Amino acid sequence: MPEVDMTGLTSEQVGKRVMQGEVNITQDKSSRSIGQIIRSNVFTLFNAIIAVAMVMVLLTGQWRDSVFGFVIIINTGIGILTELKAKRTLDKLSILVASTYLIRRDGINQEIAHDRIVKDDLLWVRAGDQVPADLEILRTWGLELDESMLTGESRTVRKNPGDTVYSGSTAVSGLALGRVAAVGARSYAATLTAQAKVYKKTHSDLNAGINTILKFMTFLVVPLCVLLIWTQLNTVGGWDVAIATGAWRQAVVSAVAGVVGMIPEGLVLLTSLNFAVAAMRLARKNTLVQELESVETLARVDALNLDKTGTITDGGIAFDRLVMLDDTVSQSERHTAEQALYDLANESQPNGTGRAILDGLGEQGITAGDVTARVPFSSARKWSAITTADSATWYMGAPEVVIAALADNHSTVLHEANSYAEQGSRVVLLARSSAPVSGDDPTLDPSATPVALVVCTERIRPDAERTLAWFREQGVRCRIISGDNPRTVAAIAGKVHLTGDTTPRYMDARDLPGDIDALAATLEDVDVLGRVLPDQKKAIVQALHKRDHVVAMTGDGVNDTLAIKEADLGIAMGNAAPATKAVAQVVLVDSKFSHLPDVVARGRQVMANMERVASLFLVKTVYSAIISIGVVLTAMPYPYLPRHITYVGALTIGAPAFILALAPNTRRYIPGFLKRVVAFALPGGIATGLSVLLCAWIVPRVMHWSLDNPADLESLRATSAIILFLMGMFVLSRVARPLNSWRGALVAFFAICGVTGMLIPFVANFFALIIPTGPMVTATIAALAIATVIFLVCIWIVPKIGRIITHETKTR
């Protein structure tokens, strides 16, 4: 290799480049900025509609009917404050998993953050590093890169001096020194790398369902608003009379009452709040949620792919013994094999097995020998090689891979290796050859001779068995996918009772079919897969998707990156490679597998509770739309005021929804969120809408009220508000079931609050609430009785009609 100036940049040169903006700064925050949080909570379509409606009411001088606008302002403020708190929590936690890089400045090596790297820095690329900027390789010691994030090819690529390495590539093995050629936004893959790390929207059944509701309401609200204003103006004598007498003010207020009721304004806000609160709760348990929407994905997971090392085992490996295949070898020959084994493991960045061998043999007094050539270990090849001073070439690798490349039959050696593997040990084969090894295009000499088996043991996490049992009880199918010997992995899976009392079924990934459909069918009967390549892990996730599974993938190594990114939910360990953490939605900061039940349970809580909450909000949307259509068709005054819907909505929807959304709930998520929400909301919404309309049509005739008389109209609206409150409590009772717990107390509390508010003069005057007296008592009781009957009938008959329509649609 050519000589390289190892001084690196001086502090003065670094300062100059910083002043020139040649710093590796990209938008790689793990949470949204303050500006994004404020914009997402304030500048929404429905906030705009509410704001316009509020301004319209304020222009009429009826400020008490604009209270709904102030409630939105308060709720939006709560949403912003909650997300800001979540942001602070997540940003602090993300510091714990931030990656650092080794650079050379002023003649010494320094660990710095990626955003302090400047152009022309000398950067060390180590195995497991994700390259943070574009580099020109100056020197290399067997560097192999995974460029799959750039090219889609999973094959590793060797780099030589003079080659260019692009940001986003991942070092699989070896070591190299490079000069930074491009930084920040100028680097080739800066945007690709940033997209893997910043806050981003993920597919969400919850958000998709809510967006469908909101899109429908967008088309419904605008024309209905126009029609309502036109109808309400006609009820007071038309445009000319309304403007001349000032009656237009009451017409606008009445129209706004219909529009405000149709908007599920708190639903989107409460969804964001729920996600943010869940993320904060998980953060307290050292779990970093890099995408808030991924909390929902947790609830839908039914297939969990586990990487053995770092998940089932704690990553700790201990060198057990070296088993010579020839019992008659001398002590000197054994020492030679041990020396070769030490030198094979003594790479610049040894993997776990290599470190265990170095520690074990180092305790026996063995130190580094003279190595003239080296082929570093590669997860794709699954072997490494060295040439020693006596011109002997030694290989160390997976027994089945090495033996498969040899010309002679060594089935007895493979059988012995498998017997150790079946006991849960990690086994590698040591072989010797006299042929030199090439570093440019490394191949294994077919005439090599197996010399010894290296037996290492892995430490199983103490919480693994308990955690796997929890997933079995919850109906989540767990599979272990590993690059190790399938027998070894299956033995460990048996120890932690992966499949309960049955023996785990294992398979060598080299026997897996290449076709995705065939692979999907094969996976149904497999619990453990060994010798899995990185691209196969990705294919396994794709195959599970073919069977409509929602897949979570855990891992800590570079070879897990592709699968973690492909999965619906990627979960990385805190000690994972930078590339793995970059693409994962969830990072277990302290690398504890036992946090996963908390993670999944929190997701289920969000989804189950949001289904309850969405049902509450949608009921109001349904009955407001029905009442508005009825008012337009019959050209009658709107039967209640905006302040009525504010009062009733706060006690039957807003406050209860907030409490229910944060309540404990472990129900497993079932697909069909929108269908169930609509099916629940229609009966209650139809019943409420019909009850209010019938009250507005019948009660004035029975009571001989003239709706042209302000006092009579006020009485009608007060009666309608009471009906709204009763129906709201009925709906809340259905949502909060079962009522034989704190939920029953919750419903009773808000019912008492509603009645008590009517008895407080200030509250009653502010919200235009009237306690029925005289003949009005009889009319109100009759109206409430009819509303109750309508509610019971709708609860019984509407679902039946829905099932009939659905059945006819399917069989057509």
Coordinates of C-alpha atoms in Angstrom, one line a residue, residues 21 82 128 180 204 448 593 782:
G21 CA -20.0 25.1 6.0
T82 CA -47.6 17.0 25.1
G128 CA -20.4 -2.4 11.8
V180 CA -13.8 12.5 3.4
S204 CA -51.4 3.3 10.0
A448 CA -7.5 -28.3 2.9
F593 CA -35.5 -8.3 25.3
A782 CA -92.3 12.2 26.8

